[in-house]
Each structure stands twice: as structure tokens, then as C-alpha cells.
XYZ file of C-alpha atoms in Angstrom:
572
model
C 24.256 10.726 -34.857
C 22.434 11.666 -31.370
C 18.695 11.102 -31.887
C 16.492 13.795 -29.991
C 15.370 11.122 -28.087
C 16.362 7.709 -27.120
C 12.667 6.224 -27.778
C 11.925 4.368 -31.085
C 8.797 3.149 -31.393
C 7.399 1.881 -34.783
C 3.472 2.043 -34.679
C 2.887 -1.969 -34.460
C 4.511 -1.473 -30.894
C 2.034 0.349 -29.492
C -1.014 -2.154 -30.167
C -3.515 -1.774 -27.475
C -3.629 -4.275 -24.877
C -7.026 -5.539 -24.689
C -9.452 -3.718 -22.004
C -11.134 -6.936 -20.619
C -7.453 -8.188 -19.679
C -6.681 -5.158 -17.849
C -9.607 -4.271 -16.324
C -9.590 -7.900 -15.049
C -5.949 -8.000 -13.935
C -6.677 -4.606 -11.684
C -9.866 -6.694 -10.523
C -7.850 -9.695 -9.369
C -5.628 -6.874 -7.561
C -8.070 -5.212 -5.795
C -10.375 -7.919 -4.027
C -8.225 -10.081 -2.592
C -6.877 -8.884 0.727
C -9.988 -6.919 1.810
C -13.221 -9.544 1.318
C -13.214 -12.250 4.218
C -10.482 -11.511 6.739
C -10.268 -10.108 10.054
C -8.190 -6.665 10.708
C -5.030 -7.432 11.054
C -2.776 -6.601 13.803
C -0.904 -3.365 13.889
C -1.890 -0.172 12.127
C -4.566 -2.244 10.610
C -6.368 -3.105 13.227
C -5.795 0.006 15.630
C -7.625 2.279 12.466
C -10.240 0.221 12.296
C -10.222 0.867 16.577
C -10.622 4.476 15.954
C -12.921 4.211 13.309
C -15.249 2.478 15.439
C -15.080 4.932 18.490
C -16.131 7.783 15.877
C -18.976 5.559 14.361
C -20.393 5.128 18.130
C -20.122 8.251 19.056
C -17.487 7.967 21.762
C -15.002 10.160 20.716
C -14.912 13.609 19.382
C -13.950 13.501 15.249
C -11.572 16.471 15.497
C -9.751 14.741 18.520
C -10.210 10.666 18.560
C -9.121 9.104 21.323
C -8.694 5.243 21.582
C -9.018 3.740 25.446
C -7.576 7.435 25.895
C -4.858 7.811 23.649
C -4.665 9.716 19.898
C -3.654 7.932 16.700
C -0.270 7.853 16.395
C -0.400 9.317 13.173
C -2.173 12.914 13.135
C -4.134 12.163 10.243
C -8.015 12.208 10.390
C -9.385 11.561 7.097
C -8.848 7.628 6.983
C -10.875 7.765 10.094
C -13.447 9.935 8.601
C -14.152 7.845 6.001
C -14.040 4.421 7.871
C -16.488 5.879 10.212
C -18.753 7.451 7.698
C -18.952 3.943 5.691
C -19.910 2.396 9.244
C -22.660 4.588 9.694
C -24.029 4.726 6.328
C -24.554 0.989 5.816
C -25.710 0.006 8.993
C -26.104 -3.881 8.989
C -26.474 -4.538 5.349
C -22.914 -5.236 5.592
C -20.153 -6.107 8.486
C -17.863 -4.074 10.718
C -15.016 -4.805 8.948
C -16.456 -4.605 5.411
C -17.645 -1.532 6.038
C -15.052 0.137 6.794
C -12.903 -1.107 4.142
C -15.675 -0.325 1.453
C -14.209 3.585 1.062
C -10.159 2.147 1.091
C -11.519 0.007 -1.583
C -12.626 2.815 -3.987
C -9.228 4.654 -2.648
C -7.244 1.787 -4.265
C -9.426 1.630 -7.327
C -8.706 5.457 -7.868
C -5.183 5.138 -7.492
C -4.592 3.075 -10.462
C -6.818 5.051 -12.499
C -4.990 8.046 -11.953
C -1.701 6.152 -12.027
C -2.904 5.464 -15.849
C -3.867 8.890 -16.567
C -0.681 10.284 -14.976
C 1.495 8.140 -17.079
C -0.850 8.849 -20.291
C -0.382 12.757 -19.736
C 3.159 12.667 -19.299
C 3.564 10.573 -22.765
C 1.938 13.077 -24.634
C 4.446 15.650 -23.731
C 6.297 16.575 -26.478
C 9.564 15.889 -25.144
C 8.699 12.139 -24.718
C 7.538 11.576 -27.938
C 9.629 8.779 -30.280
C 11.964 9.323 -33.008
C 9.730 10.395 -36.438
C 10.726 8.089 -39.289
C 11.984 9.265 -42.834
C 9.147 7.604 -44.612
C 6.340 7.246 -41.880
C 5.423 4.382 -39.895
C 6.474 5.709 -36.380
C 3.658 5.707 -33.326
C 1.377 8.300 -33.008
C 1.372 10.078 -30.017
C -2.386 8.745 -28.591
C -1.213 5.058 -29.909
C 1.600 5.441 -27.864
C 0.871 7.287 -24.550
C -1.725 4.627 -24.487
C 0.634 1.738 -24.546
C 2.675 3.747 -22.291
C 0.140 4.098 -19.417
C -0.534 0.366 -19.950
C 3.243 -0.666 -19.476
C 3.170 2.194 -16.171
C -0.054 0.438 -14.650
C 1.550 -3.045 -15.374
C 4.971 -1.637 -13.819
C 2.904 -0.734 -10.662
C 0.967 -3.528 -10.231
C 4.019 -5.516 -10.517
C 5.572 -3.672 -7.860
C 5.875 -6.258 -4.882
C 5.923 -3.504 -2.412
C 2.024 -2.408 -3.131
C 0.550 -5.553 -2.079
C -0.517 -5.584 1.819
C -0.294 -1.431 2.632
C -2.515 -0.978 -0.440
C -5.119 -3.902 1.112
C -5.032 -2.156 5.019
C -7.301 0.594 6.554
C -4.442 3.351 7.227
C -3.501 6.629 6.199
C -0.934 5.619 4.202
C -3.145 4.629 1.584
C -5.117 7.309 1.807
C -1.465 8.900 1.373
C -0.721 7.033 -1.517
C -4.281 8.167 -2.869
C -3.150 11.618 -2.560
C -0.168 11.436 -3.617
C -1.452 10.009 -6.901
C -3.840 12.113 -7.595
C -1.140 14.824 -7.367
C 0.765 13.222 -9.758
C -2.366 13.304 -11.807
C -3.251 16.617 -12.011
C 0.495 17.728 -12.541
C 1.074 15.551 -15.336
C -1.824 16.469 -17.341
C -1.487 20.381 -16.113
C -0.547 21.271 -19.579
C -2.768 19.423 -21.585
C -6.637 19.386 -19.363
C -7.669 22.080 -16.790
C -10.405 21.271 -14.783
C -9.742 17.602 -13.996
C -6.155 18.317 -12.838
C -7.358 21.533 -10.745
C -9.847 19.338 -8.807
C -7.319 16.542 -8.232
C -4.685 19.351 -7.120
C -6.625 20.654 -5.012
C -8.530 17.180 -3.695
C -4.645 15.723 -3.511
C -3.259 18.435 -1.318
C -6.181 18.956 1.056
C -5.967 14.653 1.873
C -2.793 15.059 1.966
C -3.290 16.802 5.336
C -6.075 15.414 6.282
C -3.847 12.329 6.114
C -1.121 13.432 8.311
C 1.257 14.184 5.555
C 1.091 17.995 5.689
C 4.853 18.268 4.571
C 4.614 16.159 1.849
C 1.789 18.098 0.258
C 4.002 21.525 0.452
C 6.931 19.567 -1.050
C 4.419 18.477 -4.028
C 3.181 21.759 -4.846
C 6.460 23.825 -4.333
C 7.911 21.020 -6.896
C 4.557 20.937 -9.054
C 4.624 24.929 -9.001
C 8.757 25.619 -10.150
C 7.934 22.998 -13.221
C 4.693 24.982 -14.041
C 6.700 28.243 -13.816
C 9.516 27.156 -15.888
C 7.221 25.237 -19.053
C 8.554 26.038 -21.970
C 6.427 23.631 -24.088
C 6.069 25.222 -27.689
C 2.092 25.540 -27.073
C 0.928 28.916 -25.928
C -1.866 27.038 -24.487
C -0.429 24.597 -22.665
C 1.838 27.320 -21.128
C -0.738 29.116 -19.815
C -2.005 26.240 -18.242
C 0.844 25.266 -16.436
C 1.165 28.881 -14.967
C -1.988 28.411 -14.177
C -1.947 25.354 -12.002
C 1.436 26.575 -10.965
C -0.683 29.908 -9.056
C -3.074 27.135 -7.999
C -0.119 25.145 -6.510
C 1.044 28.155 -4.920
C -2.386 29.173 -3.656
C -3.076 25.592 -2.564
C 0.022 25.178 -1.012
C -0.452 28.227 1.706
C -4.323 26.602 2.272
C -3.088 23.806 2.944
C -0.009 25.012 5.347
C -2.759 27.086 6.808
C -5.412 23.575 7.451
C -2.472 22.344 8.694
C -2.188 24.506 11.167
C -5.414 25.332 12.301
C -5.901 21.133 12.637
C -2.772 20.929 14.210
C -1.287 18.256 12.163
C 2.499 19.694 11.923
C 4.457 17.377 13.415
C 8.339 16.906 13.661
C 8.966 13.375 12.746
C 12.358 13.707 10.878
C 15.355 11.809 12.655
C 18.653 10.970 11.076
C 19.086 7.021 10.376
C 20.930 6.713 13.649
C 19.101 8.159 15.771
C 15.862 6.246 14.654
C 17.839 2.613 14.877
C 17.857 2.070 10.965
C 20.844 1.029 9.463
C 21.908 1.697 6.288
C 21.707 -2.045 5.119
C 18.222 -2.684 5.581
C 17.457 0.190 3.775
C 19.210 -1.211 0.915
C 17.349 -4.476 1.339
C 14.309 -2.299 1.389
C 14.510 -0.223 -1.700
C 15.618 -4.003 -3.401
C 12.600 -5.729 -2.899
C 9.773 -2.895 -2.103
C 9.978 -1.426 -5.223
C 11.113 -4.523 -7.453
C 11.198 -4.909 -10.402
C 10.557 -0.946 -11.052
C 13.978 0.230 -9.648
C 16.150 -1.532 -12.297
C 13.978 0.063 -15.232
C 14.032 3.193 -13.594
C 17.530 3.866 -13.170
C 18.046 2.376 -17.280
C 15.390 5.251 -17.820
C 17.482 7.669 -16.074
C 21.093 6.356 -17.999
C 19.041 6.283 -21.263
C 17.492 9.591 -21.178
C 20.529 11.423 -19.491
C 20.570 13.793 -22.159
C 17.010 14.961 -21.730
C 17.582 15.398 -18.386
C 20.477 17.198 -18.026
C 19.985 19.659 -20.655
C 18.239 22.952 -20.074
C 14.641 22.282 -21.718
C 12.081 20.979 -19.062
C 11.084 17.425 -19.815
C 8.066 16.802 -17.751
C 8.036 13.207 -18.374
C 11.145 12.399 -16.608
C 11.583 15.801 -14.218
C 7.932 15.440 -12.733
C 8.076 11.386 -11.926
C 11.698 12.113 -10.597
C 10.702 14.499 -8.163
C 8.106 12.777 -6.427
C 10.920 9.811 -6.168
C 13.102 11.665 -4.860
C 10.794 13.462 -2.119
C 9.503 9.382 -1.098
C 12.969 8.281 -0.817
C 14.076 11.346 1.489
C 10.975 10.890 3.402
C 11.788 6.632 3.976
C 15.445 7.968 4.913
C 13.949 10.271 7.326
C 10.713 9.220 8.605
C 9.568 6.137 10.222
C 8.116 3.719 9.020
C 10.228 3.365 6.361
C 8.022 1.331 4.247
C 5.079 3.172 4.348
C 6.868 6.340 3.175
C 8.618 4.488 0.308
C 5.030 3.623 -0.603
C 4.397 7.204 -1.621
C 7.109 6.813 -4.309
C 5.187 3.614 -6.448
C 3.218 5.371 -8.704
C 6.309 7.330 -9.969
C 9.264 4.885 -10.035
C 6.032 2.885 -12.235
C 6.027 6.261 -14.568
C 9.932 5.746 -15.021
C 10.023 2.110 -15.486
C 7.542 2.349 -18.102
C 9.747 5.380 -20.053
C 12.336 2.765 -20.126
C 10.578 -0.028 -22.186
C 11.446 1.930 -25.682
C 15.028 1.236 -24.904
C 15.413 -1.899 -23.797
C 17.438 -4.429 -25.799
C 15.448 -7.389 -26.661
C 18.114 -9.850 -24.938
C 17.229 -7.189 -21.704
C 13.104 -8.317 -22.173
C 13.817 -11.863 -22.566
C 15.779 -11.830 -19.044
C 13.053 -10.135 -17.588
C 10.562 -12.719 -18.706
C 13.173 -15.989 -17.690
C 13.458 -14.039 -14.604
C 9.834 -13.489 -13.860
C 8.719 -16.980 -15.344
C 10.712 -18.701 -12.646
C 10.159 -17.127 -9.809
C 6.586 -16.471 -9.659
C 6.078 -19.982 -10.762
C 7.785 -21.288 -8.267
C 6.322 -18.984 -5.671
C 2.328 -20.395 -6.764
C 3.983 -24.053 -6.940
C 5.160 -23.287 -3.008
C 1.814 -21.895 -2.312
C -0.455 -24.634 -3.734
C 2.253 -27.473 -2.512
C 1.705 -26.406 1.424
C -2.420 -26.151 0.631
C -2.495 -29.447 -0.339
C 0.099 -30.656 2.347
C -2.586 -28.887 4.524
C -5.723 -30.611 3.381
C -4.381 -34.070 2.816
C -1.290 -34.689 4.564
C 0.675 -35.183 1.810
C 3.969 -34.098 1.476
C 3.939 -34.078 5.401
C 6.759 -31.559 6.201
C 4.721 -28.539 4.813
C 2.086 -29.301 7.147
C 4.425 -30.048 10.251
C 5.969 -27.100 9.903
C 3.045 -24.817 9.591
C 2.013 -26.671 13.006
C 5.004 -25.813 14.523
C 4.532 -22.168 13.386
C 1.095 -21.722 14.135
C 0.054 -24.249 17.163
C -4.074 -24.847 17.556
C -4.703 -23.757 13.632
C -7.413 -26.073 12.174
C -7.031 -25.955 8.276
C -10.328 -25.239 6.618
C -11.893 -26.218 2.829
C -13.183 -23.459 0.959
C -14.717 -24.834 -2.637
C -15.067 -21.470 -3.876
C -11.180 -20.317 -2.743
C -9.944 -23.317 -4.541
C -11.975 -22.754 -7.563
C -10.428 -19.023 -7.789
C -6.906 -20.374 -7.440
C -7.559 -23.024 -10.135
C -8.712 -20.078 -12.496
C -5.659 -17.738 -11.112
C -3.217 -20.611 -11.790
C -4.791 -21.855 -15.021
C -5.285 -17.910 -16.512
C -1.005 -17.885 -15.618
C -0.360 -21.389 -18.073
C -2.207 -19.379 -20.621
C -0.664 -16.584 -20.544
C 3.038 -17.685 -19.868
C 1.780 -20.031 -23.179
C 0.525 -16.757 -24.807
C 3.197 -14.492 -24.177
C 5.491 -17.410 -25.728
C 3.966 -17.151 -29.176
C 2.503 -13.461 -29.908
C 2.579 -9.872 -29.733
C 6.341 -9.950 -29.427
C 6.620 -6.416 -30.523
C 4.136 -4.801 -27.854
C 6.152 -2.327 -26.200
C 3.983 -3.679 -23.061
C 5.148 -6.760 -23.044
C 8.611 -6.988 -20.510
C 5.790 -6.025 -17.586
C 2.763 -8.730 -18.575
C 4.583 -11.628 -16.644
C 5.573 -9.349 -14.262
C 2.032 -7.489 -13.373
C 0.222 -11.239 -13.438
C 3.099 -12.930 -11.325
C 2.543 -10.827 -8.490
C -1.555 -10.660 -8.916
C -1.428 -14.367 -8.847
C 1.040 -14.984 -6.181
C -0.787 -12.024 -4.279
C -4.637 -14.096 -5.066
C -3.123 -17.324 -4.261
C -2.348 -16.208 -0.828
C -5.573 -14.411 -0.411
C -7.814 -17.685 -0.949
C -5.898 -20.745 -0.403
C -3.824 -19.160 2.788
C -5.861 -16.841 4.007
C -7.362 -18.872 6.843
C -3.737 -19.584 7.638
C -2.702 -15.739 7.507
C -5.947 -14.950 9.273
C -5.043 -17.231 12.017
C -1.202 -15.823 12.517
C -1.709 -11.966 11.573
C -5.081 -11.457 13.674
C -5.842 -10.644 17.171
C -8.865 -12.836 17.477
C -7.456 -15.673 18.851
C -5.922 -14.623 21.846
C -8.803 -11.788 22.310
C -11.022 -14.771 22.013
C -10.156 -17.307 24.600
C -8.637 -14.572 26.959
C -12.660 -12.945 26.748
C -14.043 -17.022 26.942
C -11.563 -17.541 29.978
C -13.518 -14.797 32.091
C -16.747 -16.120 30.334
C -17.199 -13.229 28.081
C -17.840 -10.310 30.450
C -19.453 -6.989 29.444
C -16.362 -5.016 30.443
C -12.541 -5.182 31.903
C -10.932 -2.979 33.301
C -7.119 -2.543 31.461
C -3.729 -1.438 32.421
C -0.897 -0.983 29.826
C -2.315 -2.155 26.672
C -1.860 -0.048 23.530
C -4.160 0.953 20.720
C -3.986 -2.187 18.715
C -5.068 -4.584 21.671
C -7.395 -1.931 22.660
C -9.452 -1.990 19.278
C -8.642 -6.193 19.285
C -10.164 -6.414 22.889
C -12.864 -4.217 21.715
C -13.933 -5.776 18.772
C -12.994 -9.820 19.084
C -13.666 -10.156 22.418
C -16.995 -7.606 22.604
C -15.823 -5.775 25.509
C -16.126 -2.638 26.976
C -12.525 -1.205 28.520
C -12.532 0.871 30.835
C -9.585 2.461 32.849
C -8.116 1.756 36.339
C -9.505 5.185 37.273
C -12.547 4.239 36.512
C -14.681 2.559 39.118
C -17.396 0.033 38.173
C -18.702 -2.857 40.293
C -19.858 -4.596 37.491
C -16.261 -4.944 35.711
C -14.453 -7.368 38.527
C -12.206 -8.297 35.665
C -8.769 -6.808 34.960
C -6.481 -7.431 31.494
C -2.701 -6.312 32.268
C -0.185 -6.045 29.884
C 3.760 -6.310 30.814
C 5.305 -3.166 30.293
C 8.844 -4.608 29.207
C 8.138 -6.591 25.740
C 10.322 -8.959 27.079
C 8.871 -9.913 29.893
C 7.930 -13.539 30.105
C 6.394 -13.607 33.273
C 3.236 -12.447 34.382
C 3.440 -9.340 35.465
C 2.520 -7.760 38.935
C -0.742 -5.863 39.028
C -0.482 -1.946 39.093
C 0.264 -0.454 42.450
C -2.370 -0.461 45.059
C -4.260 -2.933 43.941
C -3.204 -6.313 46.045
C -6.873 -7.070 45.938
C -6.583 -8.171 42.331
C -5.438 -12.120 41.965
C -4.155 -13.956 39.093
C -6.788 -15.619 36.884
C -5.095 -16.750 33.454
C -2.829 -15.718 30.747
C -3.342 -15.698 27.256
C -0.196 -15.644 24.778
C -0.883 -15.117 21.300
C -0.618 -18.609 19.818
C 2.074 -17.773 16.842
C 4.264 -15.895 19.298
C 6.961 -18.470 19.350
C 8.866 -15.735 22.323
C 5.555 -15.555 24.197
C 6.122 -11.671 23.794
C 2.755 -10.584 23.623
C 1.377 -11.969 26.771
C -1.876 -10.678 28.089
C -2.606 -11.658 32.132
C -6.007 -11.736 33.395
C -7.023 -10.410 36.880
C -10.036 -11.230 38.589
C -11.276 -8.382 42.065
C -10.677 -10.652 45.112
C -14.335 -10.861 47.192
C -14.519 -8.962 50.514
């Protein structure tokens, strides 16, 4: 006999998991990775570069320009609101706090609307489990509850989220967006002002955010599933239609700020033309979006029959879609990473459809699986602390040496006492999930959530003076600004954004350009403009009355790739 659905789910599956344990797990997610670090090099560290130009006043906010050149992504809002945070607190708090304060809130409404999304779209009727002959099956709130729980677990879990969702760019801004989309189409047929404003707030960051094709792609997809509802509720209906006409509406406004902003930009390139290869987007998709892929595609083989036949099933169609448009855009669109990002929140949706289904020998793998590996991962992380501290193993400590020459390890009594809680809170609930609540249909994605907060925490307090030291610009900025003995301003010649906003902000300098002439910068920073140049290279054209002062490598370059050379103006 073919059930109407594949999902049965007595009521004692759907037992709430508790608040404090979930509201404490996102907690543990969120802070580490944006409290006591520098910006990190990269996108991380060029935004906050912009950011600071706006704050200052030095550029113009419709057109920011870093040591002359635009971001290299067209978005504006991520600089909006990192300059805005900047000017609003001032010096109650630091550069860099600042203007992670408003990604911080970003991140903290992305999981919040990642757990409404999922509720919404387990309230639909087609999701709803088998009903029982004599009673006892879960009722619908009981279960889209447990449902957004398992979807916010399955996200969490999701090894890919960890350092884009932490950073200062537009993509998480993006992935903001993108949620909130997800959001308001999801509970379209069942809420209408709460899904209109996070439409409409979705698509307009969207292009604010540089991601002006993405928001089209949303609403055109957002607006066919409104149009085609055939939900047995007038009401719900007309509220799809509804926010289908919005979508529609929205969808020209937004092509239309787009525009006028001039954010349309043609990024697409076939695999082979942009240098990936198919391979390491394989590896990719494997361990961004683990261990969500595997549940999603059993969701997909599982509810087949839903899918495939001609009544809309929101729950699976709308999560689909927005999968499929982040995996076209990662084919497509460079970086890959960052536009798999965008597809999270919805492979989480799928994953968690996919927990009714599973065969209990399935969930026990899972937790083996997940037991062993993110134990061993915090056993790795706390064996090299130690080896750090003490000495003891010694090859831990040789080798980060070797890795990271002139690091000085550091004690941090109120790191270690996090960890210990982190690592202890893991014993109990490995120990937990060993004797009770067997039949939560949560609990396949509890080991999985915690394993990667914990490995993710770990690394944030007991390494992070160690990541600090390798994935920050301050060090070289640092002794290349003490080798001139700190001027007020260099001139520069080839360096690009990031080193720009490094030099800027570690080495509290003014840049200015070759063009510009100033007798009170007789410095000049150079950069080689072949990556592989090990030498230092020859200063720009015309300018033999510039001599060779020093060169400053970045200390955990082992290739010495990133070499910055020093010039100091010969005297008449």
C-alpha cells in the first residue's frame, strides 16, 4: 500500500528540544570567530578597508574607492552597515568590533529565519505525517516544531557555514538575504505581513549586496509557486497570489535599483574558462555542505512521489529551488564557495524532511560517524594547545614552528576555561544522547550540530592566537611600518585592496599614490607585480632616486610570495 506520504511520525517523536539548549548551542555559534581577532586577510580584511574609508569620510558611499580602486564585488550594503556601526559607536568600542557588531545581528537573523522557514514549510499540508487508525500521530505544531529544530541543527552542522558566516563580506549579507527570502516564501501561505516585509527586505539586500541576479531568480521562482498553489485553503491561496504579485512587483524594483546603482554585472564563465575543474568541485560540494547533502538527496529518493506528481508540494519544491539556483551559481560564478553558501539554509530544510525516514541502523551510523570524528578533531585541537604551552608531546609544537616562524604562544585563563566547558558540555551530551530521548525525531543532527560548534569554539579560544598570527596582516604590516620607524604616510605602487586596508589599519599609515607628491612621505612600499617573484622588485619607472631600504615577507609564507619591499627618497 503507497502511503500519501513517506513521513511517520508518532507524537512522542516530536518532543520539544529544550529552549535553553538551543538558544545556547546558536550562542556558542555565533561569538566565536568575531570577539578578539584581527581582520583577516582577503575579503575580510579589504571590507573592513572600505568600511573605514566611508566612516572617515574619504570616499563617496555610492562609489567607494580603496587607495583608488572599487570593491571587487559591486555590492554596497555590507559597507553601509560596517561604516554606519563605526560611526555610531565612536570609541565605546574598537575598529574592528564595530564593524562586525551589524554582521553579528546578520548571522543571528539568519538562523532565526532559517527556523521559521523550516517551521512554515512543515505546516504545509503536503508535509504533514501519515494519520493513524486509532490516533496517536504528531500534530502538525508538535511537529513543524521538531522539524525546524532538526533544520537549524542540520545547518549549524553544516561545516561549510563556519568562517564566511564569522567575516565582514557581502556574502553574508547574501546569505542574510537569501534567508530571509526563504522566509517569507515559506510562510507566504500561512502569515502575510511578516513574509511581505522579509520579501521585500530580502530582495532589496539582495542588490544592495551585489547579487542582483540572484534576487530575480528568487522571486521569478517564489512567484510561479505562488501562482500555481493549489493548497485546499481559500485563504492561503489568496495569499500566495498575493506575495506572488509582490514577487513580481518586487522583482521589476529591484531589476530597476539594480540598474539605476549600476550593480549588473556579467560574472558567469563556464568551468573552463574560469580554471575550475570539475574535481574540486566535487570535493567542494563533499565537504561544504556535509553532512546535509547525504540527507538531502535520501529526502529527494524518499519523497520522489511527492515530487514528481502534479500537486505543488512547497516543502520540497521551494527548498529545491533555491538549491538548485546556489549550485548553478558555484558552477558559474567565482568564488565558488561563497556562492554555494547561498544554498545552506535550504539543503538544511531538506536534510531535516529526511529525518522521518531514516532507518534507525541509518541514525546510529550517523552518530558512530559523528562521535568519532569530532572527537578526534577536539582531541587534535587540545593535544597541539598543550604541546604549545608545555612542550609536551614536542612534535605538535615543532611543527607549528616550522609553519608559523616568530609566533610566541600565549595563556589565556578565560579561553581555556571556555574550552574546558565546550569539551566537558560534549562528554555530557555524547553520555546523554547514549541513554535518552531515542525517539526524538531531532536526534541524528544533536551530535552533529554540537561537533562542529565545539570543534568551531575550540579553535576560536585555544588557537586563535595561532590563527590570528597566520591568517592576519599585522605582522608583516607591523615590522615593515617599525622598519621605517612608523611614518605618517608611504607612498605605494602595486599593492591591492587587502594590503591597502592592512597597511592602513596595522601599520597606521596614510597611502598615498606615486602621482601624488608629498615631501613629507620619503617612504615608498612596492609590491612585485608577478606573485612569483622572489626578488625584490625594481622601483616603478622614473624613479632611480628611490633606494632599497628592507623587505618584509609575511612570516607564514613558506614561498615568500607575498613580499612587500620598502623604498626610502635618496637625499639631494
Amino acid at each position: 500500500m503507497n502511503q500519501p506520504t513517506p513521513a511517520i511520525v508518532p507524537q512522542s517523536a516530536v518532543r520539544p528540544l529544550p529552549r535553553w539548549a538551543l538558544w545556547l548551542l546558536c550562542i556558542a555559534y555565533i561569538v566565536p570567530g568575531f570577539i578578539g581577532r584581527d581582520p583577516w586577510r582577503g575579503a575580510d580584511m579589504a571590507a573592513f578597508g572600505y568600511m573605514q574609508e566611508l566612516a572617515q569620510g574619504h570616499t563617496d558611499w555610492f562609489a567607494p574607492l580603496l587607495g583608488g580602486m572599487p570593491p571587487e564585488t559591486g555590492g554596497l550594503l555590507p559597507y553601509w552597515l560596517g561604516a554606519w556601526a563605526l560611526q555610531a559607536t565612536g570609541t565605546v568600542l574598537s575598529p574592528e568590533m564595530a564593524a562586525r557588531t551589524p554582521f553579528i545581528l546578520l548571522l543571528c537573523l539568519t538562523l532565526l529565519a532559517a527556523w521559521y522557514g523550516i517551521y512554515y514549510l512543515a505546516r504545509s499540508p503536503g508535509a504533514q505525517p501519515v494519520a493513524f487508525a486509532f490516533g496517536g500521530e504528531a500534530q502538525p505544531a508538535d511537529y513543524a516544531r521538531a522539524m525546524a529544530d532538526a533544520g537549524l541543527l542540520a545547518l549549524l552542522a553544516s561545516l561549510g557555514l563556519a568562517q564566511p558566516s564569522h567575516e565582514t563580506t557581502s556574502y553574508l549579507t547574501q546569505l542574510c538575504c537569501t534567508t530571509l527570502v526563504f522566509f517569507g516564501l515559506a510562510a507566504a501561505p500561512h502569515r502575510t505581513v511578516a513574509p511581505g516585509l522579509a520579501l521585500l527586505a530580502g530582495l532589496a539586500g539582495l542588490v544592495l549586496s551585489g547579487a542582483p541576479a540572484l534576487a530575480l531568480l528568487y522571486g521569478l521562482g517564489g512567484a510561479a509557486m505562488g501562482l500555481a498553489d493549489t493548497t485546499d485553503a481559500s485563504t492561503g491561496r489568496q495569499r500566495s497570489r498575493a506575495v506572488a504579485v509582490l514577487l513580481l512587483v518586487g522583482g521589476l524594483a529591484a531589476t530597476l535599483l539594480a540598474w539605476q546603482l549600476d550593480l549588473w554585472r556579467w560574472r558567469m564563465a563556464w568551468p573552463q574558462d574560469s580554471g575550475k575543474e570539475w574535481s574540486s568541485l566535487l570535493r567542494l560540494l563533499a565537504w561544504f555542505t556535509w553532512p546535509t547533502w547525504p540527507l538531502a538527496l535520501w529526502t529527494v529518493w524518499r519523497w520522489r512521489r511527492q515530487i514528481l506528481n502534479r500537486q505543488l508540494h512547497r516543502h520540497l519544491l521551494l527548498p529545491l529551488w533555491f538549491v538548485l539556483v546556489s549550485l548553478g551559481a558555484t558552477v558559474f560564478t567565482l568564488p565558488s564557495d561563497r556562492a554555494l553558501l547561498l544554498g545552506l539554509p535550504a539543503l538544511a530544510a531538506l536534510a531535516a524532511f529526511a529525518l522521518p525516514t531514516l532507518r534507525r541502523s541509518v541514525a546510529a551510523l550517523i552518530d558512530w560517524f559523528t562521535l568519532l570524528f569530532f572527537s578526534v578533531s577536539a582531541i587534535a585541537i587540545w593535544v597541539v594547545w598543550i604541546s604549545l604551552q608545555t612542550g609536551v608531546p614536542a612534535k605538535p609544537a615543532a611543527n607549528v614552528v616550522k609553519l608559523a616562524p616568530g609566533f610566541t604562544p600565549s595563556f589565556s585563563a578565560v579561553a581555556l576555561a571556555i574550552a574546558l566547558a565546550a569539551s566537558a558540555a560534549w562528554c555530557a551530551l555524547v553520555w546523554w544522547r547514549a541513554g535518552r530521548h531515542r525517539t526524538a525525531i531531532w536526534k541524528s543532527l544533536v551530535l552533529p550540530a554540537t561537533g562542529a560548534t565545539l570543534s568551531w569554539l575550540l579553535l576560536m579560544t585555544l588557537w586563535l592566537p595561532m590563527l590570528d598570527y597566520a591568517r592576519s596582516d599585522a605582522p608583516q604590516m607591523q615590522a615593515l611600518a617599525a622598519s621605517a620607524d612608523r611614518p605618517a604616510c608611504m607612498h605605494m605602487h602595486g599593492l591591492d585592496r587587502n594590503q591597502i586596508a592592512a597597511l592602513q589599519h596595522h601599520g597606521q599609515l596614510r597611502l598615498l599614490p606615486l602621482t601624488a607628491s608629498s615631501a613629507e612621505c620619503p617612504w615608498l612600499v612596492v609590491a612585485p607585480d608577478d606573485p612569483e617573484q622572489k626578488t625584490a622588485p625594481e622601483p616603478p619607472p622614473d624613479l632611480a632616486s628611490w633606494s632599497l631600504h628592507a623587505r618584509q615577507a609575511r612570516p607564514t609564507d613558506r614561498k615568500d610570495l607575498l613580499t612587500l619591499s620598502l623604498y626610502r627618497r635618496d637625499e639631494p
